[in-house]
Amino acid sequence: MFFSKTKKLTVHTSFVFFIHYIADTNRSTKGFQVIVCGFPRTGTTSMILALHVLGFKCFHGAHTFNPRNVFVLDSAFKYETKVHWEKLLDGFNGISDWPGACAYKKLMDLFPHAKIILTTRDPKKWYKSYLVAIGGAKSPYKHIFKLIYPGSLRCMDRNFQKVMSSNDMDEDACIKCYENHNADVIENVSSQRLLVYNFENDEGWRPLCEFLEVPCPAIPFPSANNQASFNTFVRKAFIVRATIMVFYLLFILLCTIFILF
């Protein structure tokens, strides 16, 4: 368990734990149980950290930074069979972020006992965060991700844009897609199977733990991946990836020189 019961979960420490969480290779032995289907930038990172504290391990959009996961996820979206989804989710007992938002209906049918969590926030605040971090063509982060994780971004564009249903990044168009998705979830999921969780209400552990029928932990609820921590993540990811690419190119250059001379 990454979280100490005596350690306060600040935004910074929670984000550090998120990086460890994505890199963690420990696998869950439980069956598939949770579908977090809120749009990116609605608190999905904080939610998977909270679920981790409660014993759940969720596949997150950041797992597509691994090229192997991109291929398997694309296949799952293409063929929509339980075999393909089980291959992707092997070792996970939940899913979150944009993969969960895109596939929640199919996963509901494939895993009828899984519970659904819809993370939400104020639509205008969501749009502003989404536009800067992910959606906007002028977003510096999108161009950086194209350089360091091209497969991940292409996978997201192919699949998440079907849910967004609009390439227009106009505020009204995006907010309409966001609200339509939330309304669609509420309409298609029974109230007994659905938890709508709004982080802006500072709801804490109680509604989540009651919904999942688990005890409330004696630690603060995680808060991660706000705009400042997202900026830090992108900057560090770019530095690491760029450093690897430079060393790789130098290695190729040295090998070429050695062969030629």
PDB file of C-alpha atoms in Angstrom:
ATOM      1  CA  MET A   1       0.000   0.000   0.000  1.00  0.00           C
ATOM      2  CA  PHE A   2       1.473   3.342  -1.072  1.00  0.00           C
ATOM      3  CA  PHE A   3      -0.304   5.441   1.545  1.00  0.00           C
ATOM      4  CA  SER A   4       0.791   5.683   5.136  1.00  0.00           C
ATOM      5  CA  LYS A   5      -2.006   6.185   7.661  1.00  0.00           C
ATOM      6  CA  THR A   6       0.025   8.905   9.295  1.00  0.00           C
ATOM      7  CA  LYS A   7       0.912  10.810   6.165  1.00  0.00           C
ATOM      8  CA  LYS A   8      -1.193  13.717   5.007  1.00  0.00           C
ATOM      9  CA  LEU A   9      -2.160  13.335   1.372  1.00  0.00           C
ATOM     10  CA  THR A  10      -1.346  16.722  -0.113  1.00  0.00           C
ATOM     11  CA  VAL A  11      -1.802  17.400  -3.816  1.00  0.00           C
ATOM     12  CA  HIS A  12       1.940  16.960  -4.342  1.00  0.00           C
ATOM     13  CA  THR A  13       2.318  13.680  -2.461  1.00  0.00           C
ATOM     14  CA  SER A  14      -0.819  12.248  -4.039  1.00  0.00           C
ATOM     15  CA  PHE A  15       0.518  13.039  -7.502  1.00  0.00           C
ATOM     16  CA  VAL A  16       3.839  11.383  -6.691  1.00  0.00           C
ATOM     17  CA  PHE A  17       1.927   8.307  -5.571  1.00  0.00           C
ATOM     18  CA  PHE A  18       0.009   8.392  -8.855  1.00  0.00           C
ATOM     19  CA  ILE A  19       3.271   8.122 -10.782  1.00  0.00           C
ATOM     20  CA  HIS A  20       4.245   5.146  -8.613  1.00  0.00           C
ATOM     21  CA  TYR A  21       0.777   3.706  -9.131  1.00  0.00           C
ATOM     22  CA  ILE A  22       1.085   3.761 -12.920  1.00  0.00           C
ATOM     23  CA  ALA A  23       4.542   2.152 -12.726  1.00  0.00           C
ATOM     24  CA  ASP A  24       3.408  -0.467 -10.196  1.00  0.00           C
ATOM     25  CA  THR A  25       3.482  -3.988 -11.645  1.00  0.00           C
ATOM     26  CA  ASN A  26       1.605  -5.682  -8.814  1.00  0.00           C
ATOM     27  CA  ARG A  27      -1.533  -7.344 -10.113  1.00  0.00           C
ATOM     28  CA  SER A  28      -4.944  -7.622  -8.523  1.00  0.00           C
ATOM     29  CA  THR A  29      -6.300 -11.081  -7.798  1.00  0.00           C
ATOM     30  CA  LYS A  30      -9.904  -9.858  -7.487  1.00  0.00           C
ATOM     31  CA  GLY A  31     -12.470  -9.960 -10.273  1.00  0.00           C
ATOM     32  CA  PHE A  32     -13.396  -6.868 -12.273  1.00  0.00           C
ATOM     33  CA  GLN A  33     -15.484  -4.660  -9.984  1.00  0.00           C
ATOM     34  CA  VAL A  34     -15.405  -0.922 -10.763  1.00  0.00           C
ATOM     35  CA  ILE A  35     -15.968   1.252 -13.845  1.00  0.00           C
ATOM     36  CA  VAL A  36     -15.100   4.934 -13.375  1.00  0.00           C
ATOM     37  CA  CYS A  37     -16.741   6.530 -16.408  1.00  0.00           C
ATOM     38  CA  GLY A  38     -16.310  10.269 -15.831  1.00  0.00           C
ATOM     39  CA  PHE A  39     -14.560  12.349 -18.482  1.00  0.00           C
ATOM     40  CA  PRO A  40     -10.840  13.128 -18.066  1.00  0.00           C
ATOM     41  CA  ARG A  41     -10.207  16.183 -15.858  1.00  0.00           C
ATOM     42  CA  THR A  42     -13.137  15.361 -13.553  1.00  0.00           C
ATOM     43  CA  GLY A  43     -11.051  13.861 -10.744  1.00  0.00           C
ATOM     44  CA  THR A  44     -10.393  10.435 -12.244  1.00  0.00           C
ATOM     45  CA  THR A  45      -6.814  10.394 -10.943  1.00  0.00           C
ATOM     46  CA  SER A  46      -7.859  11.218  -7.390  1.00  0.00           C
ATOM     47  CA  MET A  47     -10.561   8.565  -7.667  1.00  0.00           C
ATOM     48  CA  ILE A  48      -8.194   5.770  -8.692  1.00  0.00           C
ATOM     49  CA  LEU A  49      -5.863   6.704  -5.832  1.00  0.00           C
ATOM     50  CA  ALA A  50      -8.800   6.531  -3.433  1.00  0.00           C
ATOM     51  CA  LEU A  51      -9.829   3.193  -4.911  1.00  0.00           C
ATOM     52  CA  HIS A  52      -6.263   1.964  -4.512  1.00  0.00           C
ATOM     53  CA  VAL A  53      -6.414   2.747  -0.802  1.00  0.00           C
ATOM     54  CA  LEU A  54      -9.594   0.655  -0.676  1.00  0.00           C
ATOM     55  CA  GLY A  55      -7.912  -2.287  -2.399  1.00  0.00           C
ATOM     56  CA  PHE A  56      -8.821  -1.696  -6.044  1.00  0.00           C
ATOM     57  CA  LYS A  57      -6.383  -1.360  -8.949  1.00  0.00           C
ATOM     58  CA  CYS A  58      -7.754   0.517 -11.957  1.00  0.00           C
ATOM     59  CA  PHE A  59      -6.530   0.721 -15.524  1.00  0.00           C
ATOM     60  CA  HIS A  60      -6.112   4.452 -16.266  1.00  0.00           C
ATOM     61  CA  GLY A  61      -5.550   6.434 -19.449  1.00  0.00           C
ATOM     62  CA  ALA A  62      -1.937   6.964 -18.351  1.00  0.00           C
ATOM     63  CA  HIS A  63      -1.356   3.209 -18.669  1.00  0.00           C
ATOM     64  CA  THR A  64      -1.500   3.725 -22.443  1.00  0.00           C
ATOM     65  CA  PHE A  65       1.927   5.346 -22.192  1.00  0.00           C
ATOM     66  CA  ASN A  66       3.006   1.695 -22.403  1.00  0.00           C
ATOM     67  CA  PRO A  67       2.909   0.812 -26.151  1.00  0.00           C
ATOM     68  CA  ARG A  68       1.796  -2.741 -25.374  1.00  0.00           C
ATOM     69  CA  ASN A  69      -1.318  -1.412 -23.663  1.00  0.00           C
ATOM     70  CA  VAL A  70      -2.103   0.852 -26.630  1.00  0.00           C
ATOM     71  CA  PHE A  71      -2.211  -2.149 -28.974  1.00  0.00           C
ATOM     72  CA  VAL A  72      -4.349  -4.244 -26.634  1.00  0.00           C
ATOM     73  CA  LEU A  73      -6.738  -1.363 -25.881  1.00  0.00           C
ATOM     74  CA  ASP A  74      -7.191  -0.600 -29.576  1.00  0.00           C
ATOM     75  CA  SER A  75      -8.004  -4.271 -30.165  1.00  0.00           C
ATOM     76  CA  ALA A  76     -10.534  -4.247 -27.325  1.00  0.00           C
ATOM     77  CA  PHE A  77     -12.291  -1.207 -28.801  1.00  0.00           C
ATOM     78  CA  LYS A  78     -12.212  -2.732 -32.287  1.00  0.00           C
ATOM     79  CA  TYR A  79     -13.480  -6.244 -31.504  1.00  0.00           C
ATOM     80  CA  GLU A  80     -15.471  -5.511 -28.312  1.00  0.00           C
ATOM     81  CA  THR A  81     -15.220  -9.079 -27.044  1.00  0.00           C
ATOM     82  CA  LYS A  82     -14.809 -10.142 -23.444  1.00  0.00           C
ATOM     83  CA  VAL A  83     -11.607 -11.973 -24.381  1.00  0.00           C
ATOM     84  CA  HIS A  84      -9.997  -8.767 -25.641  1.00  0.00           C
ATOM     85  CA  TRP A  85     -11.106  -6.716 -22.640  1.00  0.00           C
ATOM     86  CA  GLU A  86      -9.970  -9.395 -20.198  1.00  0.00           C
ATOM     87  CA  LYS A  87      -6.550  -9.400 -21.865  1.00  0.00           C
ATOM     88  CA  LEU A  88      -6.272  -5.653 -21.329  1.00  0.00           C
ATOM     89  CA  LEU A  89      -7.629  -5.749 -17.781  1.00  0.00           C
ATOM     90  CA  ASP A  90      -5.661  -8.772 -16.604  1.00  0.00           C
ATOM     91  CA  GLY A  91      -4.414  -7.829 -13.139  1.00  0.00           C
ATOM     92  CA  PHE A  92      -6.821  -4.896 -12.802  1.00  0.00           C
ATOM     93  CA  ASN A  93     -10.207  -4.908 -11.119  1.00  0.00           C
ATOM     94  CA  GLY A  94     -11.330  -1.519 -12.399  1.00  0.00           C
ATOM     95  CA  ILE A  95     -10.985   1.018 -15.203  1.00  0.00           C
ATOM     96  CA  SER A  96     -10.929   4.824 -15.194  1.00  0.00           C
ATOM     97  CA  ASP A  97     -10.288   7.998 -17.183  1.00  0.00           C
ATOM     98  CA  TRP A  98     -11.062   8.166 -20.906  1.00  0.00           C
ATOM     99  CA  PRO A  99     -11.017   4.369 -21.498  1.00  0.00           C
ATOM    100  CA  GLY A 100     -13.723   4.006 -18.844  1.00  0.00           C
ATOM    101  CA  ALA A 101     -15.751   6.880 -20.298  1.00  0.00           C
ATOM    102  CA  CYS A 102     -15.579   5.380 -23.795  1.00  0.00           C
ATOM    103  CA  ALA A 103     -16.309   1.765 -22.921  1.00  0.00           C
ATOM    104  CA  TYR A 104     -18.599   1.875 -19.886  1.00  0.00           C
ATOM    105  CA  LYS A 105     -21.665   0.511 -21.724  1.00  0.00           C
ATOM    106  CA  LYS A 106     -19.793  -2.440 -23.189  1.00  0.00           C
ATOM    107  CA  LEU A 107     -18.033  -3.162 -19.886  1.00  0.00           C
ATOM    108  CA  MET A 108     -21.351  -2.982 -18.012  1.00  0.00           C
ATOM    109  CA  ASP A 109     -22.648  -5.785 -20.218  1.00  0.00           C
ATOM    110  CA  LEU A 110     -19.460  -7.846 -20.073  1.00  0.00           C
ATOM    111  CA  PHE A 111     -19.103  -7.485 -16.292  1.00  0.00           C
ATOM    112  CA  PRO A 112     -22.667  -7.292 -14.916  1.00  0.00           C
ATOM    113  CA  HIS A 113     -21.543  -7.213 -11.277  1.00  0.00           C
ATOM    114  CA  ALA A 114     -19.219  -4.214 -11.724  1.00  0.00           C
ATOM    115  CA  LYS A 115     -20.295  -0.958 -10.089  1.00  0.00           C
ATOM    116  CA  ILE A 116     -20.234   2.364 -11.942  1.00  0.00           C
ATOM    117  CA  ILE A 117     -18.749   5.632 -10.622  1.00  0.00           C
ATOM    118  CA  LEU A 118     -19.411   8.854 -12.532  1.00  0.00           C
ATOM    119  CA  THR A 119     -16.955  11.591 -11.539  1.00  0.00           C
ATOM    120  CA  THR A 120     -18.222  15.104 -12.258  1.00  0.00           C
ATOM    121  CA  ARG A 121     -17.342  18.758 -11.808  1.00  0.00           C
ATOM    122  CA  ASP A 122     -18.679  22.141 -12.854  1.00  0.00           C
ATOM    123  CA  PRO A 123     -18.971  22.044 -16.688  1.00  0.00           C
ATOM    124  CA  LYS A 124     -17.209  25.368 -17.281  1.00  0.00           C
ATOM    125  CA  LYS A 125     -14.327  24.432 -14.980  1.00  0.00           C
ATOM    126  CA  TRP A 126     -14.091  21.054 -16.697  1.00  0.00           C
ATOM    127  CA  TYR A 127     -13.958  22.672 -20.141  1.00  0.00           C
ATOM    128  CA  LYS A 128     -11.197  25.064 -19.136  1.00  0.00           C
ATOM    129  CA  SER A 129      -9.088  22.242 -17.687  1.00  0.00           C
ATOM    130  CA  TYR A 130      -9.763  19.883 -20.603  1.00  0.00           C
ATOM    131  CA  LEU A 131      -8.972  22.511 -23.220  1.00  0.00           C
ATOM    132  CA  VAL A 132      -5.624  23.401 -21.670  1.00  0.00           C
ATOM    133  CA  ALA A 133      -4.525  19.878 -20.790  1.00  0.00           C
ATOM    134  CA  ILE A 134      -5.893  17.643 -23.518  1.00  0.00           C
ATOM    135  CA  GLY A 135      -8.365  18.896 -26.030  1.00  0.00           C
ATOM    136  CA  GLY A 136      -7.255  22.122 -27.634  1.00  0.00           C
ATOM    137  CA  ALA A 137      -5.341  22.046 -30.900  1.00  0.00           C
ATOM    138  CA  LYS A 138      -3.252  24.916 -29.522  1.00  0.00           C
ATOM    139  CA  SER A 139      -2.629  23.116 -26.242  1.00  0.00           C
ATOM    140  CA  PRO A 140       1.152  22.895 -25.712  1.00  0.00           C
ATOM    141  CA  TYR A 141       0.639  19.628 -23.845  1.00  0.00           C
ATOM    142  CA  LYS A 142      -0.995  17.950 -26.815  1.00  0.00           C
ATOM    143  CA  HIS A 143       2.017  18.703 -29.003  1.00  0.00           C
ATOM    144  CA  ILE A 144       4.385  17.500 -26.288  1.00  0.00           C
ATOM    145  CA  PHE A 145       2.436  14.255 -25.912  1.00  0.00           C
ATOM    146  CA  LYS A 146       2.563  13.776 -29.684  1.00  0.00           C
ATOM    147  CA  LEU A 147       6.337  13.810 -29.398  1.00  0.00           C
ATOM    148  CA  ILE A 148       6.806  11.639 -26.326  1.00  0.00           C
ATOM    149  CA  TYR A 149       3.766   9.319 -26.443  1.00  0.00           C
ATOM    150  CA  PRO A 150       2.476   9.332 -30.049  1.00  0.00           C
ATOM    151  CA  GLY A 151       0.745   5.947 -29.799  1.00  0.00           C
ATOM    152  CA  SER A 152      -1.122   6.905 -26.648  1.00  0.00           C
ATOM    153  CA  LEU A 153      -2.429  10.149 -28.130  1.00  0.00           C
ATOM    154  CA  ARG A 154      -3.521   8.494 -31.392  1.00  0.00           C
ATOM    155  CA  CYS A 155      -5.354   5.817 -29.412  1.00  0.00           C
ATOM    156  CA  MET A 156      -7.155   8.471 -27.395  1.00  0.00           C
ATOM    157  CA  ASP A 157      -8.021  10.514 -30.483  1.00  0.00           C
ATOM    158  CA  ARG A 158      -9.440   7.450 -32.261  1.00  0.00           C
ATOM    159  CA  ASN A 159     -11.645   6.379 -29.394  1.00  0.00           C
ATOM    160  CA  PHE A 160     -12.398   9.255 -27.045  1.00  0.00           C
ATOM    161  CA  GLN A 161     -13.399  11.580 -29.865  1.00  0.00           C
ATOM    162  CA  LYS A 162     -16.275   9.185 -30.598  1.00  0.00           C
ATOM    163  CA  VAL A 163     -17.629  10.022 -27.147  1.00  0.00           C
ATOM    164  CA  MET A 164     -16.928  13.724 -27.554  1.00  0.00           C
ATOM    165  CA  SER A 165     -18.820  13.475 -30.894  1.00  0.00           C
ATOM    166  CA  SER A 166     -17.417  16.821 -31.968  1.00  0.00           C
ATOM    167  CA  ASN A 167     -14.047  17.971 -33.255  1.00  0.00           C
ATOM    168  CA  ASP A 168     -15.114  21.513 -32.522  1.00  0.00           C
ATOM    169  CA  MET A 169     -13.409  22.727 -29.346  1.00  0.00           C
ATOM    170  CA  ASP A 170     -15.941  25.520 -28.965  1.00  0.00           C
ATOM    171  CA  GLU A 171     -16.947  25.846 -25.321  1.00  0.00           C
ATOM    172  CA  ASP A 172     -20.660  25.297 -25.882  1.00  0.00           C
ATOM    173  CA  ALA A 173     -20.077  22.249 -28.103  1.00  0.00           C
ATOM    174  CA  CYS A 174     -17.687  20.613 -25.633  1.00  0.00           C
ATOM    175  CA  ILE A 175     -19.867  21.296 -22.615  1.00  0.00           C
ATOM    176  CA  LYS A 176     -22.849  19.852 -24.480  1.00  0.00           C
ATOM    177  CA  CYS A 177     -20.885  16.622 -25.126  1.00  0.00           C
ATOM    178  CA  TYR A 178     -19.805  16.522 -21.485  1.00  0.00           C
ATOM    179  CA  GLU A 179     -23.326  17.021 -20.153  1.00  0.00           C
ATOM    180  CA  ASN A 180     -24.801  14.570 -22.669  1.00  0.00           C
ATOM    181  CA  HIS A 181     -22.342  11.911 -21.526  1.00  0.00           C
ATOM    182  CA  ASN A 182     -23.203  12.423 -17.865  1.00  0.00           C
ATOM    183  CA  ALA A 183     -26.928  12.349 -18.640  1.00  0.00           C
ATOM    184  CA  ASP A 184     -26.436   9.204 -20.729  1.00  0.00           C
ATOM    185  CA  VAL A 185     -24.693   7.441 -17.841  1.00  0.00           C
ATOM    186  CA  ILE A 186     -27.405   8.408 -15.360  1.00  0.00           C
ATOM    187  CA  GLU A 187     -30.095   7.256 -17.792  1.00  0.00           C
ATOM    188  CA  ASN A 188     -28.485   3.915 -18.644  1.00  0.00           C
ATOM    189  CA  VAL A 189     -27.224   2.823 -15.222  1.00  0.00           C
ATOM    190  CA  SER A 190     -29.589   1.830 -12.442  1.00  0.00           C
ATOM    191  CA  SER A 191     -29.386   3.961  -9.305  1.00  0.00           C
ATOM    192  CA  GLN A 192     -28.393   0.892  -7.255  1.00  0.00           C
ATOM    193  CA  ARG A 193     -25.371   0.369  -9.477  1.00  0.00           C
ATOM    194  CA  LEU A 194     -24.304   4.011  -9.889  1.00  0.00           C
ATOM    195  CA  LEU A 195     -22.463   6.535  -7.719  1.00  0.00           C
ATOM    196  CA  VAL A 196     -22.260  10.130  -8.969  1.00  0.00           C
ATOM    197  CA  TYR A 197     -19.245  11.677  -7.228  1.00  0.00           C
ATOM    198  CA  ASN A 198     -18.552  15.415  -7.430  1.00  0.00           C
ATOM    199  CA  PHE A 199     -15.141  16.348  -6.014  1.00  0.00           C
ATOM    200  CA  GLU A 200     -16.164  19.984  -5.678  1.00  0.00           C
ATOM    201  CA  ASN A 201     -18.628  18.979  -2.956  1.00  0.00           C
ATOM    202  CA  ASP A 202     -15.774  17.696  -0.763  1.00  0.00           C
ATOM    203  CA  GLU A 203     -17.685  14.474  -0.130  1.00  0.00           C
ATOM    204  CA  GLY A 204     -14.718  12.502   1.196  1.00  0.00           C
ATOM    205  CA  TRP A 205     -14.707   8.774   1.856  1.00  0.00           C
ATOM    206  CA  ARG A 206     -18.226   8.146   3.129  1.00  0.00           C
ATOM    207  CA  PRO A 207     -20.297   7.983  -0.100  1.00  0.00           C
ATOM    208  CA  LEU A 208     -17.599   6.001  -1.912  1.00  0.00           C
ATOM    209  CA  CYS A 209     -17.087   3.493   0.888  1.00  0.00           C
ATOM    210  CA  GLU A 210     -20.803   3.037   1.487  1.00  0.00           C
ATOM    211  CA  PHE A 211     -21.303   2.446  -2.233  1.00  0.00           C
ATOM    212  CA  LEU A 212     -18.513  -0.149  -2.395  1.00  0.00           C
ATOM    213  CA  GLU A 213     -19.440  -1.608   1.007  1.00  0.00           C
ATOM    214  CA  VAL A 214     -15.964  -1.217   2.486  1.00  0.00           C
ATOM    215  CA  PRO A 215     -14.750   0.499   5.709  1.00  0.00           C
ATOM    216  CA  CYS A 216     -13.713   4.175   5.597  1.00  0.00           C
ATOM    217  CA  PRO A 217      -9.910   4.627   5.903  1.00  0.00           C
ATOM    218  CA  ALA A 218      -8.477   6.820   8.650  1.00  0.00           C
ATOM    219  CA  ILE A 219      -6.532   8.998   6.186  1.00  0.00           C
ATOM    220  CA  PRO A 220      -7.472  12.073   4.122  1.00  0.00           C
ATOM    221  CA  PHE A 221      -9.096  11.549   0.735  1.00  0.00           C
ATOM    222  CA  PRO A 222      -6.499  11.847  -2.078  1.00  0.00           C
ATOM    223  CA  SER A 223      -6.289  14.966  -4.211  1.00  0.00           C
ATOM    224  CA  ALA A 224      -4.105  14.731  -7.289  1.00  0.00           C
ATOM    225  CA  ASN A 225      -3.520  15.895 -10.850  1.00  0.00           C
ATOM    226  CA  ASN A 226      -4.682  19.477 -10.544  1.00  0.00           C
ATOM    227  CA  GLN A 227      -3.359  21.833 -13.219  1.00  0.00           C
ATOM    228  CA  ALA A 228      -0.108  22.559 -11.367  1.00  0.00           C
ATOM    229  CA  SER A 229       0.745  18.892 -10.821  1.00  0.00           C
ATOM    230  CA  PHE A 230      -0.272  18.056 -14.396  1.00  0.00           C
ATOM    231  CA  ASN A 231       2.173  20.707 -15.619  1.00  0.00           C
ATOM    232  CA  THR A 232       4.908  19.124 -13.491  1.00  0.00           C
ATOM    233  CA  PHE A 233       4.136  15.658 -14.829  1.00  0.00           C
ATOM    234  CA  VAL A 234       4.247  16.748 -18.479  1.00  0.00           C
ATOM    235  CA  ARG A 235       7.509  18.649 -17.988  1.00  0.00           C
ATOM    236  CA  LYS A 236       9.240  15.733 -16.247  1.00  0.00           C
ATOM    237  CA  ALA A 237       7.858  13.176 -18.692  1.00  0.00           C
ATOM    238  CA  PHE A 238       9.162  15.226 -21.603  1.00  0.00           C
ATOM    239  CA  ILE A 239      12.621  15.558 -20.027  1.00  0.00           C
ATOM    240  CA  VAL A 240      12.869  11.823 -19.344  1.00  0.00           C
ATOM    241  CA  ARG A 241      11.611  10.827 -22.789  1.00  0.00           C
ATOM    242  CA  ALA A 242      13.808  13.380 -24.564  1.00  0.00           C
ATOM    243  CA  THR A 243      16.872  12.207 -22.622  1.00  0.00           C
ATOM    244  CA  ILE A 244      16.217   8.602 -23.626  1.00  0.00           C
ATOM    245  CA  MET A 245      15.802   9.609 -27.276  1.00  0.00           C
ATOM    246  CA  VAL A 246      19.052  11.618 -27.243  1.00  0.00           C
ATOM    247  CA  PHE A 247      21.027   8.700 -25.781  1.00  0.00           C
ATOM    248  CA  TYR A 248      19.413   6.345 -28.288  1.00  0.00           C
ATOM    249  CA  LEU A 249      20.376   8.573 -31.217  1.00  0.00           C
ATOM    250  CA  LEU A 250      23.911   8.955 -29.862  1.00  0.00           C
ATOM    251  CA  PHE A 251      24.174   5.175 -29.581  1.00  0.00           C
ATOM    252  CA  ILE A 252      23.040   4.756 -33.198  1.00  0.00           C
ATOM    253  CA  LEU A 253      25.493   7.429 -34.311  1.00  0.00           C
ATOM    254  CA  LEU A 254      28.407   5.811 -32.469  1.00  0.00           C
ATOM    255  CA  CYS A 255      27.527   2.391 -33.880  1.00  0.00           C
ATOM    256  CA  THR A 256      27.400   3.850 -37.389  1.00  0.00           C
ATOM    257  CA  ILE A 257      30.776   5.556 -36.943  1.00  0.00           C
ATOM    258  CA  PHE A 258      32.267   2.328 -35.580  1.00  0.00           C
ATOM    259  CA  ILE A 259      30.983   0.325 -38.562  1.00  0.00           C
ATOM    260  CA  LEU A 260      32.126   2.854 -41.149  1.00  0.00           C
ATOM    261  CA  PHE A 261      35.543   3.563 -39.672  1.00  0.00           C
TER     262      PHE A 261
END
